[in-house]
Amino acid sequence: MITYILRRLNLLLLTLLILALASYWLVHAFPGDPVANLSGVSFITAEQKAYLDQYYHTDKSFLNQFIRYLELLWLGDWGKSFVSGQPLVDEIATFLPASIELGTYALILSLLFGIPLGFWAGIKHGKVSDYSILSFSLLGYSVPVFWLALLLILFFSLQLGWLPISGRISLLYDIPQETGFIVYDILASNIENKYEALVNAASHMLLPTISISIVTSTIIMKMTRHSVIEVLSSDYIRAAYAKGLTSRQVLLKHGLRNALLPIVPQVAMQFTTLLTNAMIVETIFSWPGVGNWLIQAIYQEDYPAIRAGMLAVSVLVVVFTVFIDLTHKVFDPKRMHHRRVKN
Amino acid sequence: MPKVESLNITIRPLLTALISSFLLFACGETNPINTEKTGLIYCSEGNPSTFNPQLATSGTTADASSYQIYDRLLEFDPETNKIVPGLASHWQVSKDGLTYTFTLRKEVHFHSTQFFKPTREFNADDVIFSMDRWRNWDHPYHDVSGGNYPYFASLELDNLIDAIYRVDSHKIKITLSKPDSSFLANLATDFAIVLSAEYGDFLLNKGTPELIDEHPIGTGPFQFIHHQKDRYIRYKKNANYWRDIPLVDQLIFDITPLSSLRLAKLMTGECDVLSLPAHSELEIIRERENLILDEKPGLNVGFWAFNTSRAPFDNIEVRKALAMAIDKSALVEAVYFGSAVKANGIVPPSSWAHQSDLQGTSYNPILAKELLKKNGIEDGFTLDIWAMPVERTYNPNAVMMAGLMQGFLKDVGVNVNIVSFEWNSFRRRLAEGNYDSILIGWSADNGDPDNFYRPLLSCPSIDSGTNRAKWCSPQFDELINEALTYSDERTRVALYQSANAIIADQIPLVPIAHAYRYQAYRSNVNDLVINPFGGIRFGGVYKQ
């Protein structure tokens, strides 16, 4: 077990190192002076140049430069944005929580829809309701996220005028940023009309969350259905029926847990898909997240921001994936099962 | 397969809960709540480059600062276009037209904010400080934030003003070096705002003079609170405003570069007022019952300027050939959707100096091709057209127009490369001057025709950056300067007609269209008036 964890962590470190290397390569690959791309100072005087060369070790060997780059990454000095002149760490800390928040709500919504529907389809395997749920899932799975988002806007916002289409909350609410997670920030703020603000934030959240959760819902549904079908045809379920338990008892005691446990890690893995989809949807809903921010940075040729943003997002995804993988191994139901048998 | 009807019990309440939570959200939105009634959101098209309109000529900057944060000595009445009192309650002009005396209003307060608390009211020192900043090269604030005052520099107002005297705390006297019939009009433009001298001293002592343009203090109806780049600008009501007009508690500029998104936000009620509705979208606004569309003939011109400092565009015949190669009527039809008139000169029909018998270049691709060949421009010559990434009143879709021109110019053997960047990058690169030609335009800042001639084509305006053609003709400058010494309109018109003849002959730029000005807003917004010159005004606007 420990070897496995060490192996995974080793792989994580190596991946992170490669990501850092790739981002450092970007510094040189982007047009312009590498020192400018590192520091975010776009107009460099000779005096500044000497100082920055020394600071970033750009006058030394490549290995030396790269080690210094890693050191600065670790210390939180990621350079500044060409456009805003703000430290990139601060900018990312502002925008990344918005994306994570959107991804999290979408994941919760997908679970709320995907698991019950998948369960239902699994139980009704081979019947009309199974096929109709399955064909719905195929539809949901094949609809492009951005197109779905636009359709939702067209109907719920432009046609019916029910829901807003941009941002996280009406700009009239001045919510001071504490964590970057809007719901928490509203509750933590001292504004007068918290309830109105929450309703407003929720109405902003609805369409983006639905647009990205539909694809994930269908994936989770398929996984649940598959797992339920497998569990229901297993020997211990048959044995349970043979013992004379009612179908309700069999399902709740033996079916539910055994069908859900194997899909939990797979479901968690969907978070990374959600995050990437969130980044697409953000630009449509002007959601102030990291995806929207990155696209702006690309459009404005803000090289330091592109480099730091891509690094931050990829590191988040890699770390999250490895984390889920490890927790899965630690709480592996099969392993626990074996141990119980031995006892 | 086992029977599982009983599972219905677990799934059904869950679904009901989900659906009812959706309904709750939807209902919450339809009830207008207090915060949303006392605040106004304006969907603007871009980031202002500064909060001091003295430093820029862009309409976006003027919208975000001129009439919201500041006041001027004089104002234009948006209905009659006449000059009316602002911070100056009245004024006198001497008979020789050289001395102007202004009496200033009393009990006017500067904004008291978190970053600055004024200790005195507005007085003559503030006016002198504000004018000396751009006029006097030795002024401690002259070089702050770049030290470029494009509007004043293009009109050479710094040379025109001889001296400013403080008569007493609420009276100033300005003497001019020569009579100038457009002087008062210039003092009423977006750019002639009044800053706080006390705030200037305060920042100088702190060692951060540049904050005067980033954290602005003025006497205007709204106080600046915060600007988050690419997202919003937040203002709040100036509770001590000297004019007795209704003001909303909060004013917000929601920065939305995409025109279709601005319209969508107006439809969903996320914005109350819309900047620059696209001409293709006007019908949609007219059809909606809860939206209002106002229109007025605009004092503007959209044009295609050649960089005459570069070969081969320094050759008059090449410029003429290129001008003949494009069909202006087709451009006006396709890009403005009929809500503009074709331009033959630079002054629009709504100005008294408009010359109706002026002939523009006519569309003649065959002659154009011959002329190009004669001047050594062979087939396959490539020309850059810079096209603005944002809609302006004078050109709602420069990129589309450039695309159409690409087609016209292909017919005469010229390849077109369309260049476009994000608006601020675009303006920055434009200032570097490395372009062949550009689709841009001009909206007048005051009702005087001089406001077209001098900023667009005079020699001094090359340095101030408003002369995009980089064209300089001493003969032309002499004519337009002479026109200013007369206050009689007929004499001026004659001089301007001679100036028009020079432009028509030399073609530093090709005038394309004079567009109408539109303003769209939700029907619960009251008393929003189209300002024919320059920036939008939210003082006096209220929601029902």
PDB file of C-alpha atoms in Angstrom, chain B residues 139-280:
ATOM      1  CA  HIS B 139       2.914  72.701 -13.886  1.00  0.00           C
ATOM      2  CA  PRO B 140       3.693  69.903 -11.393  1.00  0.00           C
ATOM      3  CA  TYR B 141       0.823  67.862 -12.850  1.00  0.00           C
ATOM      4  CA  HIS B 142       1.539  68.505 -16.515  1.00  0.00           C
ATOM      5  CA  ASP B 143       3.572  65.341 -17.078  1.00  0.00           C
ATOM      6  CA  VAL B 144       1.517  63.122 -14.762  1.00  0.00           C
ATOM      7  CA  SER B 145      -0.189  60.185 -16.556  1.00  0.00           C
ATOM      8  CA  GLY B 146       1.728  60.750 -19.772  1.00  0.00           C
ATOM      9  CA  GLY B 147       1.314  64.500 -20.112  1.00  0.00           C
ATOM     10  CA  ASN B 148      -0.723  64.200 -23.330  1.00  0.00           C
ATOM     11  CA  TYR B 149      -3.799  66.369 -23.627  1.00  0.00           C
ATOM     12  CA  PRO B 150      -4.883  65.447 -27.142  1.00  0.00           C
ATOM     13  CA  TYR B 151      -8.009  67.559 -27.409  1.00  0.00           C
ATOM     14  CA  PHE B 152      -6.439  70.777 -26.156  1.00  0.00           C
ATOM     15  CA  ALA B 153      -3.215  70.125 -28.048  1.00  0.00           C
ATOM     16  CA  SER B 154      -4.994  69.430 -31.354  1.00  0.00           C
ATOM     17  CA  LEU B 155      -6.779  72.789 -31.042  1.00  0.00           C
ATOM     18  CA  GLU B 156      -3.645  74.513 -29.711  1.00  0.00           C
ATOM     19  CA  LEU B 157      -5.674  75.888 -26.833  1.00  0.00           C
ATOM     20  CA  ASP B 158      -2.514  76.133 -24.738  1.00  0.00           C
ATOM     21  CA  ASN B 159      -1.196  78.737 -27.191  1.00  0.00           C
ATOM     22  CA  LEU B 160      -4.521  80.443 -27.528  1.00  0.00           C
ATOM     23  CA  ILE B 161      -4.862  81.227 -23.825  1.00  0.00           C
ATOM     24  CA  ASP B 162      -2.515  84.032 -22.912  1.00  0.00           C
ATOM     25  CA  ALA B 163      -3.121  84.151 -19.179  1.00  0.00           C
ATOM     26  CA  ILE B 164      -5.618  83.240 -16.473  1.00  0.00           C
ATOM     27  CA  TYR B 165      -6.126  85.648 -13.582  1.00  0.00           C
ATOM     28  CA  ARG B 166      -7.749  85.033 -10.236  1.00  0.00           C
ATOM     29  CA  VAL B 167      -9.870  88.154  -9.693  1.00  0.00           C
ATOM     30  CA  ASP B 168     -11.258  86.929  -6.404  1.00  0.00           C
ATOM     31  CA  SER B 169     -12.151  83.586  -4.890  1.00  0.00           C
ATOM     32  CA  HIS B 170     -15.128  83.181  -7.236  1.00  0.00           C
ATOM     33  CA  LYS B 171     -14.149  85.165 -10.306  1.00  0.00           C
ATOM     34  CA  ILE B 172     -11.546  84.460 -12.986  1.00  0.00           C
ATOM     35  CA  LYS B 173     -10.424  86.312 -16.080  1.00  0.00           C
ATOM     36  CA  ILE B 174      -8.965  84.584 -19.151  1.00  0.00           C
ATOM     37  CA  THR B 175      -7.152  86.517 -21.854  1.00  0.00           C
ATOM     38  CA  LEU B 176      -6.598  85.080 -25.319  1.00  0.00           C
ATOM     39  CA  SER B 177      -3.747  85.743 -27.730  1.00  0.00           C
ATOM     40  CA  LYS B 178      -6.207  86.096 -30.644  1.00  0.00           C
ATOM     41  CA  PRO B 179      -9.991  86.058 -30.954  1.00  0.00           C
ATOM     42  CA  ASP B 180     -11.427  82.560 -31.300  1.00  0.00           C
ATOM     43  CA  SER B 181     -15.113  82.102 -31.958  1.00  0.00           C
ATOM     44  CA  SER B 182     -15.027  78.485 -30.745  1.00  0.00           C
ATOM     45  CA  PHE B 183     -13.482  79.206 -27.327  1.00  0.00           C
ATOM     46  CA  LEU B 184     -16.646  79.075 -25.208  1.00  0.00           C
ATOM     47  CA  ALA B 185     -17.806  75.947 -27.036  1.00  0.00           C
ATOM     48  CA  ASN B 186     -14.491  74.292 -26.208  1.00  0.00           C
ATOM     49  CA  LEU B 187     -14.937  75.077 -22.514  1.00  0.00           C
ATOM     50  CA  ALA B 188     -18.231  73.187 -22.594  1.00  0.00           C
ATOM     51  CA  THR B 189     -16.803  69.982 -24.096  1.00  0.00           C
ATOM     52  CA  ASP B 190     -16.312  66.623 -22.375  1.00  0.00           C
ATOM     53  CA  PHE B 191     -12.637  67.446 -21.844  1.00  0.00           C
ATOM     54  CA  ALA B 192     -12.790  70.824 -20.104  1.00  0.00           C
ATOM     55  CA  ILE B 193     -13.559  69.362 -16.685  1.00  0.00           C
ATOM     56  CA  VAL B 194     -12.721  70.936 -13.333  1.00  0.00           C
ATOM     57  CA  LEU B 195     -10.409  69.037 -10.992  1.00  0.00           C
ATOM     58  CA  SER B 196      -9.819  69.727  -7.307  1.00  0.00           C
ATOM     59  CA  ALA B 197      -6.662  71.756  -6.601  1.00  0.00           C
ATOM     60  CA  GLU B 198      -6.785  70.689  -2.980  1.00  0.00           C
ATOM     61  CA  TYR B 199      -6.780  67.022  -3.980  1.00  0.00           C
ATOM     62  CA  GLY B 200      -3.855  67.785  -6.309  1.00  0.00           C
ATOM     63  CA  ASP B 201      -1.813  69.240  -3.437  1.00  0.00           C
ATOM     64  CA  PHE B 202      -2.824  66.381  -1.162  1.00  0.00           C
ATOM     65  CA  LEU B 203      -1.596  63.749  -3.647  1.00  0.00           C
ATOM     66  CA  LEU B 204       1.577  65.688  -4.392  1.00  0.00           C
ATOM     67  CA  ASN B 205       2.418  65.695  -0.684  1.00  0.00           C
ATOM     68  CA  LYS B 206       1.730  61.984  -0.531  1.00  0.00           C
ATOM     69  CA  GLY B 207       3.997  61.430  -3.527  1.00  0.00           C
ATOM     70  CA  THR B 208       1.315  59.726  -5.633  1.00  0.00           C
ATOM     71  CA  PRO B 209       0.188  62.424  -8.121  1.00  0.00           C
ATOM     72  CA  GLU B 210      -0.902  59.823 -10.735  1.00  0.00           C
ATOM     73  CA  LEU B 211      -3.815  58.815  -8.491  1.00  0.00           C
ATOM     74  CA  ILE B 212      -5.566  62.035  -9.479  1.00  0.00           C
ATOM     75  CA  ASP B 213      -6.566  60.297 -12.718  1.00  0.00           C
ATOM     76  CA  GLU B 214      -7.163  56.829 -11.265  1.00  0.00           C
ATOM     77  CA  HIS B 215      -9.109  57.723  -8.118  1.00  0.00           C
ATOM     78  CA  PRO B 216     -10.852  60.794  -9.427  1.00  0.00           C
ATOM     79  CA  ILE B 217     -12.423  63.551  -7.344  1.00  0.00           C
ATOM     80  CA  GLY B 218     -14.809  66.008  -8.953  1.00  0.00           C
ATOM     81  CA  THR B 219     -17.922  68.024  -8.257  1.00  0.00           C
ATOM     82  CA  GLY B 220     -20.171  65.886 -10.471  1.00  0.00           C
ATOM     83  CA  PRO B 221     -23.381  64.017  -9.631  1.00  0.00           C
ATOM     84  CA  PHE B 222     -21.659  60.680  -8.907  1.00  0.00           C
ATOM     85  CA  GLN B 223     -18.637  59.667  -6.852  1.00  0.00           C
ATOM     86  CA  PHE B 224     -16.221  57.109  -8.168  1.00  0.00           C
ATOM     87  CA  ILE B 225     -15.881  54.001  -6.009  1.00  0.00           C
ATOM     88  CA  HIS B 226     -14.145  51.250  -7.894  1.00  0.00           C
ATOM     89  CA  HIS B 227     -13.112  50.116 -11.357  1.00  0.00           C
ATOM     90  CA  GLN B 228     -12.516  46.450 -11.988  1.00  0.00           C
ATOM     91  CA  LYS B 229     -10.926  46.188 -15.404  1.00  0.00           C
ATOM     92  CA  ASP B 230     -13.018  44.378 -18.050  1.00  0.00           C
ATOM     93  CA  ARG B 231     -15.866  43.987 -15.552  1.00  0.00           C
ATOM     94  CA  TYR B 232     -17.416  47.065 -14.065  1.00  0.00           C
ATOM     95  CA  ILE B 233     -17.121  50.607 -12.741  1.00  0.00           C
ATOM     96  CA  ARG B 234     -19.017  51.432  -9.579  1.00  0.00           C
ATOM     97  CA  TYR B 235     -20.210  54.927  -8.627  1.00  0.00           C
ATOM     98  CA  LYS B 236     -22.448  56.184  -5.891  1.00  0.00           C
ATOM     99  CA  LYS B 237     -24.628  59.243  -5.627  1.00  0.00           C
ATOM    100  CA  ASN B 238     -22.998  62.536  -4.629  1.00  0.00           C
ATOM    101  CA  ALA B 239     -25.387  63.469  -1.815  1.00  0.00           C
ATOM    102  CA  ASN B 240     -24.107  67.066  -1.812  1.00  0.00           C
ATOM    103  CA  TYR B 241     -24.587  67.695  -5.513  1.00  0.00           C
ATOM    104  CA  TRP B 242     -25.217  71.380  -6.185  1.00  0.00           C
ATOM    105  CA  ARG B 243     -27.869  70.897  -8.855  1.00  0.00           C
ATOM    106  CA  ASP B 244     -31.312  69.979  -7.648  1.00  0.00           C
ATOM    107  CA  ILE B 245     -31.917  66.941  -9.849  1.00  0.00           C
ATOM    108  CA  PRO B 246     -32.905  63.341  -9.078  1.00  0.00           C
ATOM    109  CA  LEU B 247     -29.989  60.923  -8.748  1.00  0.00           C
ATOM    110  CA  VAL B 248     -29.990  57.128  -8.411  1.00  0.00           C
ATOM    111  CA  ASP B 249     -28.209  55.731  -5.326  1.00  0.00           C
ATOM    112  CA  GLN B 250     -25.864  53.556  -7.322  1.00  0.00           C
ATOM    113  CA  LEU B 251     -24.603  53.878 -10.869  1.00  0.00           C
ATOM    114  CA  ILE B 252     -22.820  50.935 -12.434  1.00  0.00           C
ATOM    115  CA  PHE B 253     -21.065  50.603 -15.775  1.00  0.00           C
ATOM    116  CA  ASP B 254     -21.208  46.946 -16.733  1.00  0.00           C
ATOM    117  CA  ILE B 255     -18.357  46.578 -19.225  1.00  0.00           C
ATOM    118  CA  THR B 256     -19.658  44.381 -22.051  1.00  0.00           C
ATOM    119  CA  PRO B 257     -17.665  44.646 -25.271  1.00  0.00           C
ATOM    120  CA  LEU B 258     -19.964  42.356 -27.268  1.00  0.00           C
ATOM    121  CA  SER B 259     -22.887  44.285 -28.729  1.00  0.00           C
ATOM    122  CA  SER B 260     -25.247  41.300 -28.915  1.00  0.00           C
ATOM    123  CA  LEU B 261     -24.558  40.511 -25.270  1.00  0.00           C
ATOM    124  CA  ARG B 262     -25.363  44.087 -24.291  1.00  0.00           C
ATOM    125  CA  LEU B 263     -28.679  43.787 -26.055  1.00  0.00           C
ATOM    126  CA  ALA B 264     -29.388  40.441 -24.380  1.00  0.00           C
ATOM    127  CA  LYS B 265     -28.663  41.993 -20.990  1.00  0.00           C
ATOM    128  CA  LEU B 266     -30.992  44.853 -21.757  1.00  0.00           C
ATOM    129  CA  MET B 267     -33.703  42.339 -22.643  1.00  0.00           C
ATOM    130  CA  THR B 268     -33.271  40.349 -19.437  1.00  0.00           C
ATOM    131  CA  GLY B 269     -33.131  43.532 -17.365  1.00  0.00           C
ATOM    132  CA  GLU B 270     -29.523  43.071 -16.309  1.00  0.00           C
ATOM    133  CA  CYS B 271     -28.861  46.494 -17.803  1.00  0.00           C
ATOM    134  CA  ASP B 272     -31.130  49.487 -17.766  1.00  0.00           C
ATOM    135  CA  VAL B 273     -29.362  51.464 -20.451  1.00  0.00           C
ATOM    136  CA  LEU B 274     -27.345  50.286 -23.426  1.00  0.00           C
ATOM    137  CA  SER B 275     -24.398  51.948 -25.094  1.00  0.00           C
ATOM    138  CA  LEU B 276     -24.155  51.998 -28.874  1.00  0.00           C
ATOM    139  CA  PRO B 277     -26.841  49.561 -30.019  1.00  0.00           C
ATOM    140  CA  ALA B 278     -25.694  47.842 -33.208  1.00  0.00           C
ATOM    141  CA  HIS B 279     -27.532  49.004 -36.264  1.00  0.00           C
ATOM    142  CA  SER B 280     -28.527  45.456 -37.114  1.00  0.00           C
TER     143      SER B 280
END
